[in-house]
PDB file of C-alpha atoms in Angstrom:
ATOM      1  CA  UNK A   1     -10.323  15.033  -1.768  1.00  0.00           C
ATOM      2  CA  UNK A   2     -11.107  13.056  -4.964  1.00  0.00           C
ATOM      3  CA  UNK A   3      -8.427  10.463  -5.978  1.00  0.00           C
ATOM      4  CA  UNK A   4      -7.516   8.211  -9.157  1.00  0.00           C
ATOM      5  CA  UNK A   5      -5.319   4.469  -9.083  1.00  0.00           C
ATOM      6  CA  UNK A   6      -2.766   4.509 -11.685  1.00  0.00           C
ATOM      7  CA  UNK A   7      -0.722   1.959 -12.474  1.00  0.00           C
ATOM      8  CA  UNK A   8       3.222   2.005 -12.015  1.00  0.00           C
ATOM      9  CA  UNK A   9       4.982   3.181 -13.325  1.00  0.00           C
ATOM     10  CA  UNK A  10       2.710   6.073 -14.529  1.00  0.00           C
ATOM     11  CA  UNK A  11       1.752   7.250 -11.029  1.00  0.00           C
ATOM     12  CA  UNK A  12       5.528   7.961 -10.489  1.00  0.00           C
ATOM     13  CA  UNK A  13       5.386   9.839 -13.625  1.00  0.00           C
ATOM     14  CA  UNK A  14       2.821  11.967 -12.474  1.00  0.00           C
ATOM     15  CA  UNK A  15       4.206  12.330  -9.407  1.00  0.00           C
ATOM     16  CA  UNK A  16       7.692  13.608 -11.076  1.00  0.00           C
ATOM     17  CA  UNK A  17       6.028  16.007 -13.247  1.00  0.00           C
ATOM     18  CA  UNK A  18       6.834  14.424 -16.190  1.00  0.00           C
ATOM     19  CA  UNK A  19       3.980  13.374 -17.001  1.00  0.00           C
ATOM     20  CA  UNK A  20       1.283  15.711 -17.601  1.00  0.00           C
ATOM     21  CA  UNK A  21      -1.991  14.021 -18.405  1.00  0.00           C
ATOM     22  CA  UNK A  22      -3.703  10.726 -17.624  1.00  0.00           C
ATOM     23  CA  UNK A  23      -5.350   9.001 -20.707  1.00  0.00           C
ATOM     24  CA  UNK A  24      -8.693   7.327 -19.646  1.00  0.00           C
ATOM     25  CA  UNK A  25     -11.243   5.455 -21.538  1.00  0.00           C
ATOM     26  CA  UNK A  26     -14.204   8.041 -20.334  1.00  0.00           C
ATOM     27  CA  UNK A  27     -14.451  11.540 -19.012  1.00  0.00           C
ATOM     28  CA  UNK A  28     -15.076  13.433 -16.249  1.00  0.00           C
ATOM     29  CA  UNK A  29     -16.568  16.806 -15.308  1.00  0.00           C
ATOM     30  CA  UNK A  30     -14.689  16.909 -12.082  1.00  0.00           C
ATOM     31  CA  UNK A  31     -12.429  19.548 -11.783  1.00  0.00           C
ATOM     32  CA  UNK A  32     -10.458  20.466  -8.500  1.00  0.00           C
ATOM     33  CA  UNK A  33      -7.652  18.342  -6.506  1.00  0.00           C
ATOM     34  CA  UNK A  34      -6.864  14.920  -6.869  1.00  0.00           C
ATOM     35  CA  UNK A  35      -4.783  13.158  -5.366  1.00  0.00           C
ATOM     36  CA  UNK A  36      -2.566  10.656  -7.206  1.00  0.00           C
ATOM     37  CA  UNK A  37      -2.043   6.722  -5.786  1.00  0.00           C
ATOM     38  CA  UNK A  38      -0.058   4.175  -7.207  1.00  0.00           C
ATOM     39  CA  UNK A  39      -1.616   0.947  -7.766  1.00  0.00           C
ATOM     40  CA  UNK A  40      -0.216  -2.592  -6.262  1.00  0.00           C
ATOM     41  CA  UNK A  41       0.418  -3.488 -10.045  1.00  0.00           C
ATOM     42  CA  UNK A  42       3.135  -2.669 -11.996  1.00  0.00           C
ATOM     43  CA  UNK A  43       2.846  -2.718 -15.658  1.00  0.00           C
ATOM     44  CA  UNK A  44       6.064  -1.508 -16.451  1.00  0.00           C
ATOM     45  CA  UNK A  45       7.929  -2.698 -20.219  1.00  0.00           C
ATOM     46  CA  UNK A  46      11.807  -1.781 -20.142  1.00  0.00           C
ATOM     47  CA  UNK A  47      11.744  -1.800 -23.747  1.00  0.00           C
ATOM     48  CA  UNK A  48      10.109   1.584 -24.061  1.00  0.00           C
ATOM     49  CA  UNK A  49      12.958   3.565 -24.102  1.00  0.00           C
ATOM     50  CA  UNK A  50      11.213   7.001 -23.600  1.00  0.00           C
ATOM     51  CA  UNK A  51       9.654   5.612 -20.483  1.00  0.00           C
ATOM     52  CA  UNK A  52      12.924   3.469 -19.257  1.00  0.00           C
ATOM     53  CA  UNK A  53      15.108   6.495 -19.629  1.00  0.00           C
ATOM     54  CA  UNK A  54      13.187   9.125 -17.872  1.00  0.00           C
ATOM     55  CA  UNK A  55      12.634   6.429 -14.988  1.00  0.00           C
ATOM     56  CA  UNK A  56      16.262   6.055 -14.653  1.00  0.00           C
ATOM     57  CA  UNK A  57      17.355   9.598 -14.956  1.00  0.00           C
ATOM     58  CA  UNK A  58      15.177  10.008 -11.495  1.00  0.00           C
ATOM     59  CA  UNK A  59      16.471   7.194 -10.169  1.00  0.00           C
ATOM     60  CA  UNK A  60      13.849   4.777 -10.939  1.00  0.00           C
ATOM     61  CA  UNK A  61      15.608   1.294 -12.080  1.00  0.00           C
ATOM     62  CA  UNK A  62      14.102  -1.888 -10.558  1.00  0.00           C
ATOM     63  CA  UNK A  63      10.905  -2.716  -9.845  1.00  0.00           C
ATOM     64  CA  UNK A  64      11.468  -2.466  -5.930  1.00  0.00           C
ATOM     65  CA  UNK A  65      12.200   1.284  -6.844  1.00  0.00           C
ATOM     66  CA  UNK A  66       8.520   1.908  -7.321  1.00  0.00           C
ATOM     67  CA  UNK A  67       6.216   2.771  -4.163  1.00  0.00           C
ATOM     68  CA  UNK A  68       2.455   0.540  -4.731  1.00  0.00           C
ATOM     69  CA  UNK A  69      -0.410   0.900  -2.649  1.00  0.00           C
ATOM     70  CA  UNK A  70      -0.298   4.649  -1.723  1.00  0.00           C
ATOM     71  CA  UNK A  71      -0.864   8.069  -2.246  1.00  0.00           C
ATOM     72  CA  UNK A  72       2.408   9.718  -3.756  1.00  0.00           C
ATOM     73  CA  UNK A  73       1.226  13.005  -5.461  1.00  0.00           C
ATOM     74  CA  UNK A  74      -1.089  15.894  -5.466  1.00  0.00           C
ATOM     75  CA  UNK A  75      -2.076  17.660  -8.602  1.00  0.00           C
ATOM     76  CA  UNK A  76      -4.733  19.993  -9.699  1.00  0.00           C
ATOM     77  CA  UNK A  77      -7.119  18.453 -12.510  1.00  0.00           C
ATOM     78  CA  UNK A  78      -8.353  21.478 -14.455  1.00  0.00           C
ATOM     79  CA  UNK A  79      -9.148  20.426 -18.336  1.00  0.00           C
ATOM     80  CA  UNK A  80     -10.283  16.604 -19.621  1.00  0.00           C
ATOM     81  CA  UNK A  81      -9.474  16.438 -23.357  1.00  0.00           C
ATOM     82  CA  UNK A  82     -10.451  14.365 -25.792  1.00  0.00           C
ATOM     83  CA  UNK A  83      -8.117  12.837 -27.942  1.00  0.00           C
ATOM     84  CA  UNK A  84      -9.140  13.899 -31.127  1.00  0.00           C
ATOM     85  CA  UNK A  85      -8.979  11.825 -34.895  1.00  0.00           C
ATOM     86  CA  UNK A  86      -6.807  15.206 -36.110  1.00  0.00           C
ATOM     87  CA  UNK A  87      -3.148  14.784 -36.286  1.00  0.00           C
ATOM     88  CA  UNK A  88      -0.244  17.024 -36.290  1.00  0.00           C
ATOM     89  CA  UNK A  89       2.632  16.999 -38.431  1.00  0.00           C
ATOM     90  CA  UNK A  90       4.285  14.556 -36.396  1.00  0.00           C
ATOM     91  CA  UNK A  91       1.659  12.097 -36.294  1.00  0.00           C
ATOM     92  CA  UNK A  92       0.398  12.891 -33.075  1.00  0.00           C
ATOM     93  CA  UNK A  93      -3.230  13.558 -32.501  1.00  0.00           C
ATOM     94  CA  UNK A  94      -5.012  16.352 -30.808  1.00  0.00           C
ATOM     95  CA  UNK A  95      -6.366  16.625 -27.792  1.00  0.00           C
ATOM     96  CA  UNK A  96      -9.377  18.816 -27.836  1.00  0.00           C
ATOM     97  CA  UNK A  97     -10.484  21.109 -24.410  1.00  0.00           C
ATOM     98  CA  UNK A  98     -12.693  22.741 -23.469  1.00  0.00           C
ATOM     99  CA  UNK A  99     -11.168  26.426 -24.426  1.00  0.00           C
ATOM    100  CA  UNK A 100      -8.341  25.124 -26.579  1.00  0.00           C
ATOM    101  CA  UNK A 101      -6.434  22.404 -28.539  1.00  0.00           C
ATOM    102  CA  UNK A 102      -3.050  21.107 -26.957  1.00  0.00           C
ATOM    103  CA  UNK A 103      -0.902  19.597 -29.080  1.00  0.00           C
ATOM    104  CA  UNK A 104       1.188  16.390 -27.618  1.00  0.00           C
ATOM    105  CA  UNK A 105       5.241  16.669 -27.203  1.00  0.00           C
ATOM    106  CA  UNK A 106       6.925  12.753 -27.751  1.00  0.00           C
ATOM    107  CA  UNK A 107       8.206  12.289 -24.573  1.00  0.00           C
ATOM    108  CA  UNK A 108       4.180  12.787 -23.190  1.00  0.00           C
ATOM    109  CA  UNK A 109       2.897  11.242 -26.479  1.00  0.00           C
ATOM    110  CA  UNK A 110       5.007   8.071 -25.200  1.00  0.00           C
ATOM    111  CA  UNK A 111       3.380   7.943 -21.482  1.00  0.00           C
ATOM    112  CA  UNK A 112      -0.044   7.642 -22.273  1.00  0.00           C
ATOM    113  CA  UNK A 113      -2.473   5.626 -24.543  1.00  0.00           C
ATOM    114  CA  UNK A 114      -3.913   8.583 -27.136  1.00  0.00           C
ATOM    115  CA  UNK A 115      -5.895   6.666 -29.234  1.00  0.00           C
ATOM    116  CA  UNK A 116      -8.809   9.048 -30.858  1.00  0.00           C
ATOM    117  CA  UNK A 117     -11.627   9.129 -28.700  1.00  0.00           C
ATOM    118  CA  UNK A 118      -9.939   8.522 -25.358  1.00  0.00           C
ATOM    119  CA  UNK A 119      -9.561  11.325 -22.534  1.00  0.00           C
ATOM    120  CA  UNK A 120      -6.680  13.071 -21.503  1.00  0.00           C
ATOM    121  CA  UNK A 121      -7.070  14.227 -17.785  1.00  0.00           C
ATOM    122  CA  UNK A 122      -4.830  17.544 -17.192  1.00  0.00           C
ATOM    123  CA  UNK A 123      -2.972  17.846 -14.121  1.00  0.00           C
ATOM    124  CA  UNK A 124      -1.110  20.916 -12.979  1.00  0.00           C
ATOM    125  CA  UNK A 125       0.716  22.322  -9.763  1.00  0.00           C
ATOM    126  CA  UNK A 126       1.887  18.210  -9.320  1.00  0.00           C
ATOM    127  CA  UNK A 127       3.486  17.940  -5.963  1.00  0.00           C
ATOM    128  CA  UNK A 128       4.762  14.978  -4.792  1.00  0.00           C
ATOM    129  CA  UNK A 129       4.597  14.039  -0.632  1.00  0.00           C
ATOM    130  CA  UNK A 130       5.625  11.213   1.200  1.00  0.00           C
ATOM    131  CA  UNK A 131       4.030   8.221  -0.065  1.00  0.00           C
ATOM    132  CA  UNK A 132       0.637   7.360   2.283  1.00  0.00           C
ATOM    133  CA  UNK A 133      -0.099   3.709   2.692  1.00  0.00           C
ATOM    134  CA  UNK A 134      -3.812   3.382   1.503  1.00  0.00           C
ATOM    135  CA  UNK A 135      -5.788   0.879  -0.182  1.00  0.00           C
ATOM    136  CA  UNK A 136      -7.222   2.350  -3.988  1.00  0.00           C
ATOM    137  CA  UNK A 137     -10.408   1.980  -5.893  1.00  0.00           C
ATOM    138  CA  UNK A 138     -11.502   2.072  -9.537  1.00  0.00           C
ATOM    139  CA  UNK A 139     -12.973   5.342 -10.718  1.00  0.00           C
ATOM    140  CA  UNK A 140     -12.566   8.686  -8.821  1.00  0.00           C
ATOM    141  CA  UNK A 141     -13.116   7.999  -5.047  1.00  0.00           C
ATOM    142  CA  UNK A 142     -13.160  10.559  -2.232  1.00  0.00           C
ATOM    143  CA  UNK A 143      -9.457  10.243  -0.486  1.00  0.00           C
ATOM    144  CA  UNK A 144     -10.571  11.381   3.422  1.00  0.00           C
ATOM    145  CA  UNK A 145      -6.566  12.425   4.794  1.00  0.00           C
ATOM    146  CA  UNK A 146      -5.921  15.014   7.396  1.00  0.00           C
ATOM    147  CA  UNK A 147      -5.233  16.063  11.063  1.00  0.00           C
ATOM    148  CA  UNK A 148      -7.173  13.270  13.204  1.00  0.00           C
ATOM    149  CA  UNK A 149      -9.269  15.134  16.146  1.00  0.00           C
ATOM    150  CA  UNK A 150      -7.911  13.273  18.369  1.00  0.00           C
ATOM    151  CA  UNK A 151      -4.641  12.137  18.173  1.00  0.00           C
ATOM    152  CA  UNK A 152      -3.751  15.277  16.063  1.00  0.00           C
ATOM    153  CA  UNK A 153      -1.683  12.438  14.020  1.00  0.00           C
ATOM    154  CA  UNK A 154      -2.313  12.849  10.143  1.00  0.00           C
ATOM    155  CA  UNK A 155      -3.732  10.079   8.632  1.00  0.00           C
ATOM    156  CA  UNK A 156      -6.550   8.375   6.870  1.00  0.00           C
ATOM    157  CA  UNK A 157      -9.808   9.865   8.598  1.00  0.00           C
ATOM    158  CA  UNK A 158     -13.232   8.974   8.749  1.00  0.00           C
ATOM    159  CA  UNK A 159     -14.879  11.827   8.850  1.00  0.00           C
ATOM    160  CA  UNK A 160     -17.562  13.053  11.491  1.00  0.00           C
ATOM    161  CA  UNK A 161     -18.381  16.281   9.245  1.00  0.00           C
ATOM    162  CA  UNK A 162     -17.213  17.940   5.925  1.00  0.00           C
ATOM    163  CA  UNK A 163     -14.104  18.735   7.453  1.00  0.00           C
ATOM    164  CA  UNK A 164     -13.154  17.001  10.837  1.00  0.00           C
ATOM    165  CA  UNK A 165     -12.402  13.163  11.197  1.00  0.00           C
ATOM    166  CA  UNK A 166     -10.899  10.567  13.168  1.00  0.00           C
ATOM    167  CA  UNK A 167      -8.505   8.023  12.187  1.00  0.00           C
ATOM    168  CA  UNK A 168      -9.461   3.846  12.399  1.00  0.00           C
ATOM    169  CA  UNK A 169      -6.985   3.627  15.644  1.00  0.00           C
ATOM    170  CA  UNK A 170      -8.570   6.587  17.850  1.00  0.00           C
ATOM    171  CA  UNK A 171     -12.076   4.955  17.075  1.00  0.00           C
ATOM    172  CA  UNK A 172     -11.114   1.592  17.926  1.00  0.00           C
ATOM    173  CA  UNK A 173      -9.780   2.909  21.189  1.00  0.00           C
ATOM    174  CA  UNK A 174     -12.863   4.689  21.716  1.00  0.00           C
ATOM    175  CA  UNK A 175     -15.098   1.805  20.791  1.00  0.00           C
ATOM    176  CA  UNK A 176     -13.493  -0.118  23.202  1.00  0.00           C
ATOM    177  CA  UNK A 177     -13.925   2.276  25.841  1.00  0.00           C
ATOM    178  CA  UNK A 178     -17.464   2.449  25.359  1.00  0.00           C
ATOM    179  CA  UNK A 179     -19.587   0.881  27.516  1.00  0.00           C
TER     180      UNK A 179
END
């Protein structure tokens, strides 16, 4: 499964369903699951209030409150807009798909960075699972999770095919079995 790293406190946005779409500097044609991880680094400002109260309303109040360093949603990517130069009544600008415009509410306007000419990647179906302890990379990377062969534990795989793996502890034991 493809993955992104997003900073907190955004990830936990994402993985709340509050937030919607994830601004990038450059686009992508992938299209498909992704799963969400939260970044060691959190680049959170209490002063913006949008982002401070929607934090706290889901419990969200102290830094400790925010899981870093693991996967903590699953969402479906399925558009990646660009933010257009065209602005709505409000102020807000476009963002531009590939069937149709959306146009930005101010609670999402606040939770991303939608200056024209920047992406907005849109996620639907978010779910949000028990946060899995992995280490992230820039860019999309391939996320290999699932039902280990052997242990039938799930966890972090490497994989033997397209679909079957085996986690780092089962092959460790099995290295050092070998003779």
């Amino acid at each position: 499964m493809k993955a992104i790293t997003i900073h907190q406190p955004w990830a936990t946005l994402i993985a709340l369903g509050e937030k919607k779409f994830e601004t990038r500097g450059w686009k992508t044609n992938y299209r498909g699951p992704i799963a969400i991880h939260a970044s060691k680094q959190l680049l959170y400002d209490h002063r913006l209030p949008k982002l401070s109260s929607t934090l706290w309303e889901h419990g969200f109040r102290k830094e400790d409150d925010f899981p870093s360093g693991c996967v903590l949603a699953i969402a479906e990517l399925v558009d990646c807009r660009k933010v257009s130069d065209w602005l709505t009544n409000k102020g807000m600008p476009v963002l531009h798909g590939a069937e149709d415009d959306y146009y930005l509410d101010d609670k999402e306007y606040a939770f991303g960075d939608y200056t024209p000419g920047r992406y907005a990647w849109e996620l639907i179906n978010i779910k949000r699972i028990e946060p899995v302890p992995v280490k992230g990379k820039q860019g999309l990377w391939n996320w290999n999770y699932g039902t280990c062969i052997n242990c039938k534990e799930d966890k972090e795989l490497l994989l033997l095919d397209d679909e079957q793996g085996i986690c780092e502890d089962c092959a460790q034991v099995m290295s050092d079995l070998a003779p």
